[in-house]
PDB file of C-alpha atoms in Angstrom:
ATOM      1  CA  UNK F   1     -43.463   5.763  13.665  1.00 46.00           C
ATOM      2  CA  UNK F   2     -43.481   4.331  17.115  1.00 46.00           C
ATOM      3  CA  UNK F   3     -45.128   6.252  19.912  1.00 47.00           C
ATOM      4  CA  UNK F   4     -43.952   6.841  23.435  1.00 44.00           C
ATOM      5  CA  UNK F   5     -45.661   4.900  26.165  1.00 44.00           C
ATOM      6  CA  UNK F   6     -45.103   4.322  29.878  1.00 43.00           C
ATOM      7  CA  UNK F   7     -45.477   0.799  29.398  1.00 46.00           C
ATOM      8  CA  UNK F   8     -43.278  -1.246  26.733  1.00 39.00           C
ATOM      9  CA  UNK F   9     -45.100  -2.920  24.021  1.00 39.00           C
ATOM     10  CA  UNK F  10     -45.878  -6.576  24.779  1.00 41.00           C
ATOM     11  CA  UNK F  11     -46.444  -9.655  22.802  1.00 36.00           C
ATOM     12  CA  UNK F  12     -48.418 -12.096  24.719  1.00 41.00           C
ATOM     13  CA  UNK F  13     -50.061 -15.364  24.294  1.00 38.00           C
ATOM     14  CA  UNK F  14     -53.774 -15.880  25.598  1.00 42.00           C
ATOM     15  CA  UNK F  15     -53.953 -18.211  28.443  1.00 44.00           C
ATOM     16  CA  UNK F  16     -57.331 -19.886  27.116  1.00 46.00           C
ATOM     17  CA  UNK F  17     -58.038 -20.514  23.272  1.00 41.00           C
ATOM     18  CA  UNK F  18     -61.414 -20.852  21.871  1.00 46.00           C
ATOM     19  CA  UNK F  19     -62.277 -24.445  20.629  1.00 44.00           C
ATOM     20  CA  UNK F  20     -61.706 -24.821  17.175  1.00 44.00           C
ATOM     21  CA  UNK F  21     -63.646 -26.990  14.737  1.00 48.00           C
ATOM     22  CA  UNK F  22     -62.364 -29.786  12.455  1.00 52.00           C
ATOM     23  CA  UNK F  23     -59.980 -28.481   9.920  1.00 61.00           C
ATOM     24  CA  UNK F  24     -59.430 -25.047  11.446  1.00 65.00           C
ATOM     25  CA  UNK F  25     -56.621 -23.139  13.313  1.00 64.00           C
ATOM     26  CA  UNK F  26     -57.189 -19.614  14.829  1.00 65.00           C
ATOM     27  CA  UNK F  27     -54.450 -17.065  14.868  1.00 64.00           C
ATOM     28  CA  UNK F  28     -54.417 -14.772  17.786  1.00 62.00           C
ATOM     29  CA  UNK F  29     -53.527 -11.144  18.034  1.00 60.00           C
ATOM     30  CA  UNK F  30     -51.551  -9.889  21.313  1.00 55.00           C
ATOM     31  CA  UNK F  31     -54.777  -9.171  23.184  1.00 60.00           C
ATOM     32  CA  UNK F  32     -56.056 -12.708  22.739  1.00 62.00           C
ATOM     33  CA  UNK F  33     -58.592 -12.020  20.229  1.00 72.00           C
ATOM     34  CA  UNK F  34     -59.049 -14.033  17.072  1.00 72.00           C
ATOM     35  CA  UNK F  35     -57.326 -12.304  14.228  1.00 68.00           C
ATOM     36  CA  UNK F  36     -57.706 -14.959  11.421  1.00 68.00           C
ATOM     37  CA  UNK F  37     -58.977 -18.391  11.118  1.00 69.00           C
ATOM     38  CA  UNK F  38     -57.309 -20.882   8.667  1.00 65.00           C
ATOM     39  CA  UNK F  39     -59.541 -23.545   7.525  1.00 65.00           C
ATOM     40  CA  UNK F  40     -58.009 -26.609   6.005  1.00 60.00           C
ATOM     41  CA  UNK F  41     -59.488 -28.740   3.351  1.00 60.00           C
ATOM     42  CA  UNK F  42     -62.019 -31.399   4.209  1.00 60.00           C
ATOM     43  CA  UNK F  43     -60.703 -34.820   3.520  1.00 65.00           C
ATOM     44  CA  UNK F  44     -62.978 -37.423   2.601  1.00 62.00           C
ATOM     45  CA  UNK F  45     -62.516 -41.018   3.779  1.00 71.00           C
ATOM     46  CA  UNK F  46     -62.154 -43.162   0.497  1.00 72.00           C
ATOM     47  CA  UNK F  47     -63.758 -46.125   2.110  1.00 82.00           C
ATOM     48  CA  UNK F  48     -60.889 -48.185   2.069  1.00 85.00           C
ATOM     49  CA  UNK F  49     -61.139 -49.355   5.734  1.00 89.00           C
ATOM     50  CA  UNK F  50     -64.924 -50.266   5.517  1.00 89.00           C
ATOM     51  CA  UNK F  51     -64.129 -52.468   2.385  1.00 89.00           C
ATOM     52  CA  UNK F  52     -61.226 -54.151   4.076  1.00 90.00           C
ATOM     53  CA  UNK F  53     -63.697 -54.874   6.920  1.00 92.00           C
ATOM     54  CA  UNK F  54     -66.442 -56.134   4.755  1.00 91.00           C
ATOM     55  CA  UNK F  55     -64.304 -58.507   2.651  1.00 90.00           C
ATOM     56  CA  UNK F  56     -62.761 -59.894   5.936  1.00 92.00           C
ATOM     57  CA  UNK F  57     -66.020 -60.606   7.508  1.00 93.00           C
ATOM     58  CA  UNK F  58     -66.834 -62.424   4.068  1.00 92.00           C
ATOM     59  CA  UNK F  59     -64.141 -64.989   4.588  1.00 93.00           C
ATOM     60  CA  UNK F  60     -64.165 -65.135   8.213  1.00 93.00           C
ATOM     61  CA  UNK F  61     -66.806 -67.706   8.583  1.00 92.00           C
ATOM     62  CA  UNK F  62     -65.051 -70.067   6.522  1.00 93.00           C
ATOM     63  CA  UNK F  63     -61.774 -69.635   8.576  1.00 94.00           C
ATOM     64  CA  UNK F  64     -63.547 -69.809  11.786  1.00 91.00           C
ATOM     65  CA  UNK F  65     -65.170 -72.991  10.883  1.00 92.00           C
ATOM     66  CA  UNK F  66     -62.186 -74.469   9.728  1.00 91.00           C
ATOM     67  CA  UNK F  67     -60.142 -73.735  12.870  1.00 91.00           C
ATOM     68  CA  UNK F  68     -63.064 -75.226  14.732  1.00 90.00           C
ATOM     69  CA  UNK F  69     -63.029 -78.468  12.828  1.00 90.00           C
ATOM     70  CA  UNK F  70     -59.142 -78.717  13.123  1.00 88.00           C
ATOM     71  CA  UNK F  71     -59.547 -78.720  16.914  1.00 85.00           C
ATOM     72  CA  UNK F  72     -57.211 -75.838  17.865  1.00 83.00           C
ATOM     73  CA  UNK F  73     -59.723 -74.556  20.047  1.00 76.00           C
ATOM     74  CA  UNK F  74     -59.746 -70.942  21.882  1.00 84.00           C
ATOM     75  CA  UNK F  75     -56.136 -70.500  21.318  1.00 84.00           C
ATOM     76  CA  UNK F  76     -56.462 -70.530  17.562  1.00 86.00           C
ATOM     77  CA  UNK F  77     -59.605 -68.144  17.816  1.00 87.00           C
ATOM     78  CA  UNK F  78     -57.773 -65.826  19.858  1.00 91.00           C
ATOM     79  CA  UNK F  79     -55.024 -65.377  17.450  1.00 93.00           C
ATOM     80  CA  UNK F  80     -57.457 -65.010  14.597  1.00 93.00           C
ATOM     81  CA  UNK F  81     -59.439 -62.464  16.529  1.00 93.00           C
ATOM     82  CA  UNK F  82     -56.298 -60.491  17.544  1.00 94.00           C
ATOM     83  CA  UNK F  83     -55.308 -59.959  14.018  1.00 94.00           C
ATOM     84  CA  UNK F  84     -58.796 -58.540  12.890  1.00 93.00           C
ATOM     85  CA  UNK F  85     -58.899 -56.149  16.095  1.00 92.00           C
ATOM     86  CA  UNK F  86     -55.605 -54.657  14.997  1.00 92.00           C
ATOM     87  CA  UNK F  87     -56.829 -53.726  11.642  1.00 92.00           C
ATOM     88  CA  UNK F  88     -57.338 -49.849  11.647  1.00 90.00           C
ATOM     89  CA  UNK F  89     -58.141 -47.107   9.369  1.00 91.00           C
ATOM     90  CA  UNK F  90     -54.975 -45.699   7.798  1.00 90.00           C
ATOM     91  CA  UNK F  91     -56.715 -42.571   6.402  1.00 89.00           C
ATOM     92  CA  UNK F  92     -57.086 -41.385   9.943  1.00 87.00           C
ATOM     93  CA  UNK F  93     -53.352 -41.186  10.071  1.00 90.00           C
ATOM     94  CA  UNK F  94     -52.934 -39.628   6.476  1.00 89.00           C
ATOM     95  CA  UNK F  95     -55.517 -36.873   7.204  1.00 87.00           C
ATOM     96  CA  UNK F  96     -53.475 -35.876  10.262  1.00 88.00           C
ATOM     97  CA  UNK F  97     -50.255 -35.944   8.187  1.00 90.00           C
ATOM     98  CA  UNK F  98     -51.706 -33.607   5.668  1.00 88.00           C
ATOM     99  CA  UNK F  99     -53.096 -31.258   8.304  1.00 87.00           C
ATOM    100  CA  UNK F 100     -49.962 -30.994   9.997  1.00 90.00           C
ATOM    101  CA  UNK F 101     -48.310 -30.420   6.831  1.00 89.00           C
ATOM    102  CA  UNK F 102     -50.603 -27.603   5.998  1.00 87.00           C
ATOM    103  CA  UNK F 103     -49.985 -26.093   9.609  1.00 87.00           C
ATOM    104  CA  UNK F 104     -46.289 -26.259   8.658  1.00 90.00           C
ATOM    105  CA  UNK F 105     -46.726 -24.372   5.672  1.00 88.00           C
ATOM    106  CA  UNK F 106     -48.943 -21.653   7.299  1.00 85.00           C
ATOM    107  CA  UNK F 107     -46.323 -21.372  10.046  1.00 87.00           C
ATOM    108  CA  UNK F 108     -43.429 -20.872   7.535  1.00 88.00           C
ATOM    109  CA  UNK F 109     -45.363 -18.584   5.524  1.00 86.00           C
ATOM    110  CA  UNK F 110     -46.314 -16.428   8.581  1.00 85.00           C
ATOM    111  CA  UNK F 111     -42.683 -16.245   9.378  1.00 88.00           C
ATOM    112  CA  UNK F 112     -41.960 -14.965   6.119  1.00 89.00           C
ATOM    113  CA  UNK F 113     -44.525 -12.349   6.409  1.00 87.00           C
ATOM    114  CA  UNK F 114     -42.799 -11.013   9.499  1.00 87.00           C
ATOM    115  CA  UNK F 115     -39.513 -10.871   8.004  1.00 89.00           C
ATOM    116  CA  UNK F 116     -40.429  -9.280   4.880  1.00 88.00           C
ATOM    117  CA  UNK F 117     -42.711  -6.675   6.439  1.00 88.00           C
ATOM    118  CA  UNK F 118     -39.683  -5.712   8.461  1.00 89.00           C
ATOM    119  CA  UNK F 119     -37.280  -5.514   5.482  1.00 89.00           C
ATOM    120  CA  UNK F 120     -39.791  -3.700   3.168  1.00 88.00           C
ATOM    121  CA  UNK F 121     -41.591  -1.341   5.698  1.00 87.00           C
ATOM    122  CA  UNK F 122     -38.927  -0.873   8.571  1.00 88.00           C
ATOM    123  CA  UNK F 123     -35.559  -1.206   7.562  1.00 87.00           C
ATOM    124  CA  UNK F 124     -35.522   0.837   4.299  1.00 87.00           C
ATOM    125  CA  UNK F 125     -37.567   3.775   6.085  1.00 88.00           C
ATOM    126  CA  UNK F 126     -36.025   3.836   9.457  1.00 87.00           C
ATOM    127  CA  UNK F 127     -32.541   3.512  11.048  1.00 86.00           C
ATOM    128  CA  UNK F 128     -31.242   3.761  14.619  1.00 87.00           C
ATOM    129  CA  UNK F 129     -31.139   1.809  17.613  1.00 88.00           C
ATOM    130  CA  UNK F 130     -34.699   0.950  18.071  1.00 88.00           C
ATOM    131  CA  UNK F 131     -34.531  -0.659  14.298  1.00 88.00           C
ATOM    132  CA  UNK F 132     -31.561  -2.775  15.560  1.00 89.00           C
ATOM    133  CA  UNK F 133     -33.350  -3.626  18.792  1.00 88.00           C
ATOM    134  CA  UNK F 134     -36.549  -4.670  16.760  1.00 89.00           C
ATOM    135  CA  UNK F 135     -34.276  -6.757  14.343  1.00 89.00           C
ATOM    136  CA  UNK F 136     -32.780  -8.665  17.181  1.00 88.00           C
ATOM    137  CA  UNK F 137     -36.315  -9.200  18.863  1.00 88.00           C
ATOM    138  CA  UNK F 138     -37.396 -10.731  15.511  1.00 90.00           C
ATOM    139  CA  UNK F 139     -34.453 -12.817  14.909  1.00 86.00           C
ATOM    140  CA  UNK F 140     -33.804 -14.292  18.450  1.00 83.00           C
ATOM    141  CA  UNK F 141     -37.468 -14.477  19.915  1.00 83.00           C
ATOM    142  CA  UNK F 142     -40.300 -14.300  17.546  1.00 86.00           C
ATOM    143  CA  UNK F 143     -38.706 -15.937  14.468  1.00 87.00           C
ATOM    144  CA  UNK F 144     -37.229 -18.612  16.792  1.00 85.00           C
ATOM    145  CA  UNK F 145     -40.468 -19.524  18.076  1.00 86.00           C
ATOM    146  CA  UNK F 146     -41.981 -19.958  14.591  1.00 88.00           C
ATOM    147  CA  UNK F 147     -39.134 -22.201  13.961  1.00 89.00           C
ATOM    148  CA  UNK F 148     -39.978 -24.511  16.876  1.00 88.00           C
ATOM    149  CA  UNK F 149     -43.471 -24.521  15.973  1.00 89.00           C
ATOM    150  CA  UNK F 150     -42.740 -25.397  12.373  1.00 90.00           C
ATOM    151  CA  UNK F 151     -40.259 -28.114  13.391  1.00 91.00           C
ATOM    152  CA  UNK F 152     -42.586 -29.761  15.700  1.00 92.00           C
ATOM    153  CA  UNK F 153     -45.391 -29.714  12.863  1.00 92.00           C
ATOM    154  CA  UNK F 154     -42.959 -31.091  10.294  1.00 93.00           C
ATOM    155  CA  UNK F 155     -42.175 -33.984  12.651  1.00 93.00           C
ATOM    156  CA  UNK F 156     -45.675 -34.611  13.461  1.00 92.00           C
ATOM    157  CA  UNK F 157     -46.712 -34.922   9.602  1.00 93.00           C
ATOM    158  CA  UNK F 158     -43.549 -37.260   9.360  1.00 94.00           C
ATOM    159  CA  UNK F 159     -44.686 -39.322  12.160  1.00 93.00           C
ATOM    160  CA  UNK F 160     -48.270 -39.485  10.935  1.00 92.00           C
ATOM    161  CA  UNK F 161     -47.308 -40.451   7.385  1.00 93.00           C
ATOM    162  CA  UNK F 162     -45.049 -43.360   8.856  1.00 93.00           C
ATOM    163  CA  UNK F 163     -48.064 -44.635  11.016  1.00 91.00           C
ATOM    164  CA  UNK F 164     -50.363 -44.364   7.808  1.00 92.00           C
ATOM    165  CA  UNK F 165     -47.768 -46.429   5.837  1.00 92.00           C
ATOM    166  CA  UNK F 166     -47.562 -49.093   8.580  1.00 93.00           C
ATOM    167  CA  UNK F 167     -51.205 -49.359   9.439  1.00 92.00           C
ATOM    168  CA  UNK F 168     -51.883 -49.779   5.493  1.00 91.00           C
ATOM    169  CA  UNK F 169     -49.421 -52.405   5.024  1.00 93.00           C
ATOM    170  CA  UNK F 170     -50.855 -54.434   8.084  1.00 94.00           C
ATOM    171  CA  UNK F 171     -54.244 -53.935   6.596  1.00 93.00           C
ATOM    172  CA  UNK F 172     -53.106 -55.409   3.363  1.00 93.00           C
ATOM    173  CA  UNK F 173     -51.303 -58.304   4.792  1.00 94.00           C
ATOM    174  CA  UNK F 174     -54.422 -59.257   6.845  1.00 95.00           C
ATOM    175  CA  UNK F 175     -56.774 -58.644   3.683  1.00 94.00           C
ATOM    176  CA  UNK F 176     -54.598 -61.219   1.880  1.00 93.00           C
ATOM    177  CA  UNK F 177     -54.421 -63.668   4.487  1.00 95.00           C
ATOM    178  CA  UNK F 178     -58.410 -63.814   4.845  1.00 95.00           C
ATOM    179  CA  UNK F 179     -59.127 -63.749   1.001  1.00 94.00           C
ATOM    180  CA  UNK F 180     -56.640 -66.458   0.394  1.00 94.00           C
ATOM    181  CA  UNK F 181     -57.363 -68.641   3.279  1.00 95.00           C
ATOM    182  CA  UNK F 182     -61.032 -68.271   3.309  1.00 94.00           C
ATOM    183  CA  UNK F 183     -61.699 -70.105   0.186  1.00 94.00           C
ATOM    184  CA  UNK F 184     -59.074 -72.867   1.144  1.00 94.00           C
ATOM    185  CA  UNK F 185     -60.669 -73.374   4.487  1.00 94.00           C
ATOM    186  CA  UNK F 186     -64.169 -73.607   2.754  1.00 93.00           C
ATOM    187  CA  UNK F 187     -63.064 -76.338   0.531  1.00 93.00           C
ATOM    188  CA  UNK F 188     -61.282 -78.337   3.210  1.00 92.00           C
ATOM    189  CA  UNK F 189     -63.941 -77.899   5.818  1.00 91.00           C
ATOM    190  CA  UNK F 190     -66.225 -80.071   3.309  1.00 90.00           C
ATOM    191  CA  UNK F 191     -63.437 -82.857   3.170  1.00 89.00           C
ATOM    192  CA  UNK F 192     -62.736 -82.802   6.827  1.00 83.00           C
ATOM    193  CA  UNK F 193     -64.863 -85.962   7.280  1.00 85.00           C
ATOM    194  CA  UNK F 194     -62.270 -87.930   5.370  1.00 88.00           C
ATOM    195  CA  UNK F 195     -58.995 -88.763   6.758  1.00 87.00           C
ATOM    196  CA  UNK F 196     -56.817 -87.181   4.022  1.00 90.00           C
ATOM    197  CA  UNK F 197     -59.070 -84.075   4.182  1.00 86.00           C
ATOM    198  CA  UNK F 198     -58.727 -83.714   7.892  1.00 89.00           C
ATOM    199  CA  UNK F 199     -54.918 -83.900   7.730  1.00 93.00           C
ATOM    200  CA  UNK F 200     -54.982 -81.176   4.814  1.00 94.00           C
ATOM    201  CA  UNK F 201     -57.309 -78.960   7.045  1.00 92.00           C
ATOM    202  CA  UNK F 202     -54.922 -79.411  10.123  1.00 93.00           C
ATOM    203  CA  UNK F 203     -52.067 -78.494   7.870  1.00 93.00           C
ATOM    204  CA  UNK F 204     -53.619 -75.425   6.625  1.00 94.00           C
ATOM    205  CA  UNK F 205     -54.530 -74.485  10.157  1.00 93.00           C
ATOM    206  CA  UNK F 206     -50.882 -74.624  11.078  1.00 93.00           C
ATOM    207  CA  UNK F 207     -49.771 -72.624   7.996  1.00 94.00           C
ATOM    208  CA  UNK F 208     -52.580 -69.914   8.916  1.00 95.00           C
ATOM    209  CA  UNK F 209     -51.735 -69.688  12.566  1.00 95.00           C
ATOM    210  CA  UNK F 210     -48.062 -69.457  11.760  1.00 95.00           C
ATOM    211  CA  UNK F 211     -48.848 -66.330   9.413  1.00 95.00           C
ATOM    212  CA  UNK F 212     -51.089 -64.895  11.935  1.00 95.00           C
ATOM    213  CA  UNK F 213     -48.398 -65.086  14.712  1.00 94.00           C
ATOM    214  CA  UNK F 214     -45.869 -63.552  12.313  1.00 94.00           C
ATOM    215  CA  UNK F 215     -48.297 -60.675  11.502  1.00 94.00           C
ATOM    216  CA  UNK F 216     -48.993 -60.064  15.194  1.00 94.00           C
ATOM    217  CA  UNK F 217     -45.389 -59.757  16.071  1.00 93.00           C
ATOM    218  CA  UNK F 218     -44.938 -57.380  13.060  1.00 88.00           C
ATOM    219  CA  UNK F 219     -47.828 -55.280  14.635  1.00 90.00           C
ATOM    220  CA  UNK F 220     -45.798 -55.359  18.057  1.00 91.00           C
ATOM    221  CA  UNK F 221     -42.714 -54.131  16.455  1.00 89.00           C
ATOM    222  CA  UNK F 222     -44.585 -51.269  14.663  1.00 86.00           C
ATOM    223  CA  UNK F 223     -46.371 -50.533  17.956  1.00 88.00           C
ATOM    224  CA  UNK F 224     -42.952 -50.294  19.832  1.00 89.00           C
ATOM    225  CA  UNK F 225     -41.367 -48.137  17.188  1.00 86.00           C
ATOM    226  CA  UNK F 226     -44.240 -45.709  16.876  1.00 87.00           C
ATOM    227  CA  UNK F 227     -44.632 -45.513  20.637  1.00 89.00           C
ATOM    228  CA  UNK F 228     -41.098 -44.445  20.929  1.00 88.00           C
ATOM    229  CA  UNK F 229     -41.456 -41.777  18.075  1.00 89.00           C
ATOM    230  CA  UNK F 230     -44.522 -40.374  19.848  1.00 88.00           C
ATOM    231  CA  UNK F 231     -42.789 -40.496  23.028  1.00 91.00           C
ATOM    232  CA  UNK F 232     -39.855 -38.401  21.513  1.00 91.00           C
ATOM    233  CA  UNK F 233     -42.429 -36.074  20.137  1.00 90.00           C
ATOM    234  CA  UNK F 234     -44.133 -35.563  23.327  1.00 89.00           C
ATOM    235  CA  UNK F 235     -40.931 -34.581  24.911  1.00 91.00           C
ATOM    236  CA  UNK F 236     -40.519 -31.878  22.285  1.00 89.00           C
ATOM    237  CA  UNK F 237     -43.868 -30.768  22.814  1.00 88.00           C
ATOM    238  CA  UNK F 238     -43.140 -30.263  26.432  1.00 89.00           C
ATOM    239  CA  UNK F 239     -40.041 -28.209  25.336  1.00 88.00           C
ATOM    240  CA  UNK F 240     -42.142 -26.151  23.297  1.00 86.00           C
ATOM    241  CA  UNK F 241     -44.776 -25.636  26.305  1.00 86.00           C
ATOM    242  CA  UNK F 242     -41.760 -24.377  28.132  1.00 86.00           C
ATOM    243  CA  UNK F 243     -40.865 -21.748  25.643  1.00 83.00           C
ATOM    244  CA  UNK F 244     -44.268 -20.342  25.488  1.00 83.00           C
ATOM    245  CA  UNK F 245     -45.774 -20.912  28.990  1.00 85.00           C
ATOM    246  CA  UNK F 246     -44.461 -19.960  32.383  1.00 85.00           C
ATOM    247  CA  UNK F 247     -43.178 -23.186  33.952  1.00 85.00           C
ATOM    248  CA  UNK F 248     -44.207 -24.968  30.843  1.00 84.00           C
ATOM    249  CA  UNK F 249     -47.866 -25.249  32.066  1.00 84.00           C
ATOM    250  CA  UNK F 250     -50.594 -23.043  30.201  1.00 82.00           C
ATOM    251  CA  UNK F 251     -52.436 -22.719  33.596  1.00 84.00           C
ATOM    252  CA  UNK F 252     -49.499 -20.513  34.651  1.00 85.00           C
ATOM    253  CA  UNK F 253     -50.017 -18.006  31.801  1.00 82.00           C
ATOM    254  CA  UNK F 254     -48.266 -17.165  28.895  1.00 80.00           C
ATOM    255  CA  UNK F 255     -44.670 -15.805  28.803  1.00 80.00           C
ATOM    256  CA  UNK F 256     -44.336 -12.252  28.485  1.00 80.00           C
ATOM    257  CA  UNK F 257     -42.360 -11.723  25.089  1.00 75.00           C
ATOM    258  CA  UNK F 258     -42.100  -8.236  25.538  1.00 77.00           C
ATOM    259  CA  UNK F 259     -40.184  -5.988  23.202  1.00 78.00           C
ATOM    260  CA  UNK F 260     -37.232  -3.957  24.777  1.00 79.00           C
ATOM    261  CA  UNK F 261     -38.615  -0.593  25.722  1.00 81.00           C
ATOM    262  CA  UNK F 262     -36.198   1.141  23.654  1.00 80.00           C
ATOM    263  CA  UNK F 263     -38.327   0.298  20.601  1.00 83.00           C
ATOM    264  CA  UNK F 264     -41.245   2.636  22.030  1.00 82.00           C
ATOM    265  CA  UNK F 265     -38.703   5.615  22.546  1.00 84.00           C
ATOM    266  CA  UNK F 266     -38.961   7.854  19.552  1.00 85.00           C
ATOM    267  CA  UNK F 267     -35.655   9.259  20.280  1.00 85.00           C
ATOM    268  CA  UNK F 268     -34.358   5.888  19.057  1.00 85.00           C
ATOM    269  CA  UNK F 269     -35.922   6.135  15.710  1.00 87.00           C
ATOM    270  CA  UNK F 270     -34.390   8.180  12.873  1.00 86.00           C
ATOM    271  CA  UNK F 271     -36.296   8.366   9.561  1.00 88.00           C
ATOM    272  CA  UNK F 272     -34.233   7.581   6.408  1.00 82.00           C
ATOM    273  CA  UNK F 273     -33.959  10.342   4.050  1.00 78.00           C
ATOM    274  CA  UNK F 274     -31.947  10.763   0.861  1.00 53.00           C
ATOM    275  CA  UNK F 275     -29.577  13.015   2.696  1.00 52.00           C
ATOM    276  CA  UNK F 276     -29.073  10.581   5.416  1.00 49.00           C
ATOM    277  CA  UNK F 277     -29.457   7.322   3.519  1.00 44.00           C
TER     278      UNK F 277
END
C-alpha cells in the first residue's frame, strides 16, 4: 500500500549513462542506478566481405592491365577504383538490424510487464481515485514513451535491413563484374599486339566501363535513398529526445515524469474486499 510523503514519487531518467559494451543495453531504476543489463547475442561475421575482396583482388590485375593496354588512362582507372571503394561489409548492417530488433522485443516485453503488473497486482486488489490516477499515468505517460522507443527501434531495424540488402546486392554485382571480366581481359591482353585483338580489347573495355558506370549510378541512387531515410529517422530521434529531456538536450537533464501526488495519498487507496468488490 502506498505511504504518505511530503514529496510526490518521481520517475526520472539519469542525466549521464554508464558506457555499455558491445551487445549490451542497461535498464536504469528511478535513481539512475543500473537495475538490469541485457546482453545481446554475439554475432560472428561469416567472412563474406573478406571473400569478396579477396576474389576481386585476384582478378583486379588483369582488368587493370587490360585498361592500360586499351589506352583509357586515368579516367578508366578512376571509375574502376570507385567501384571497388564502394564495396562494403553488408553484415555490419545485418548485425545492427538484429540488435535493434532485439531491443524492440525487450521494450515491448517491458511495457507488457508494466501493464500486467498493474492489472495483476493493483487493479484486482485496490480501488479508488489513486488507482485511476496511476492507470492514467501508465497509459498516457509511461506506456506512451515505451511505444515511442519501440517505434524508433522498429524503424531502425527496418532501415538497417534495407541497407544490408542494398550493400549485399551491390557487392554481388561488383563481384560478378570482376570474376567475369578478369579472365576476358587476361585473354585479350595477350592478343592486344594483333590489330583484331586490340579492337576486341577496346570493345571489352567500353563494355566494362559502361557496366561500371551503371553500377556507380546505382550506388549513388542507393546512397541518396538511404540518406533520406536516415535523415527522417534522425528527426524522429530528436522528437524522442524532446519527450525525454528538457529542451530535447540531455545536457539539460531528464524531464520529471512525476506521478500525480494523489497516488501517494493513502486516503485515495481503498482495498478491495469481498464485501466491497
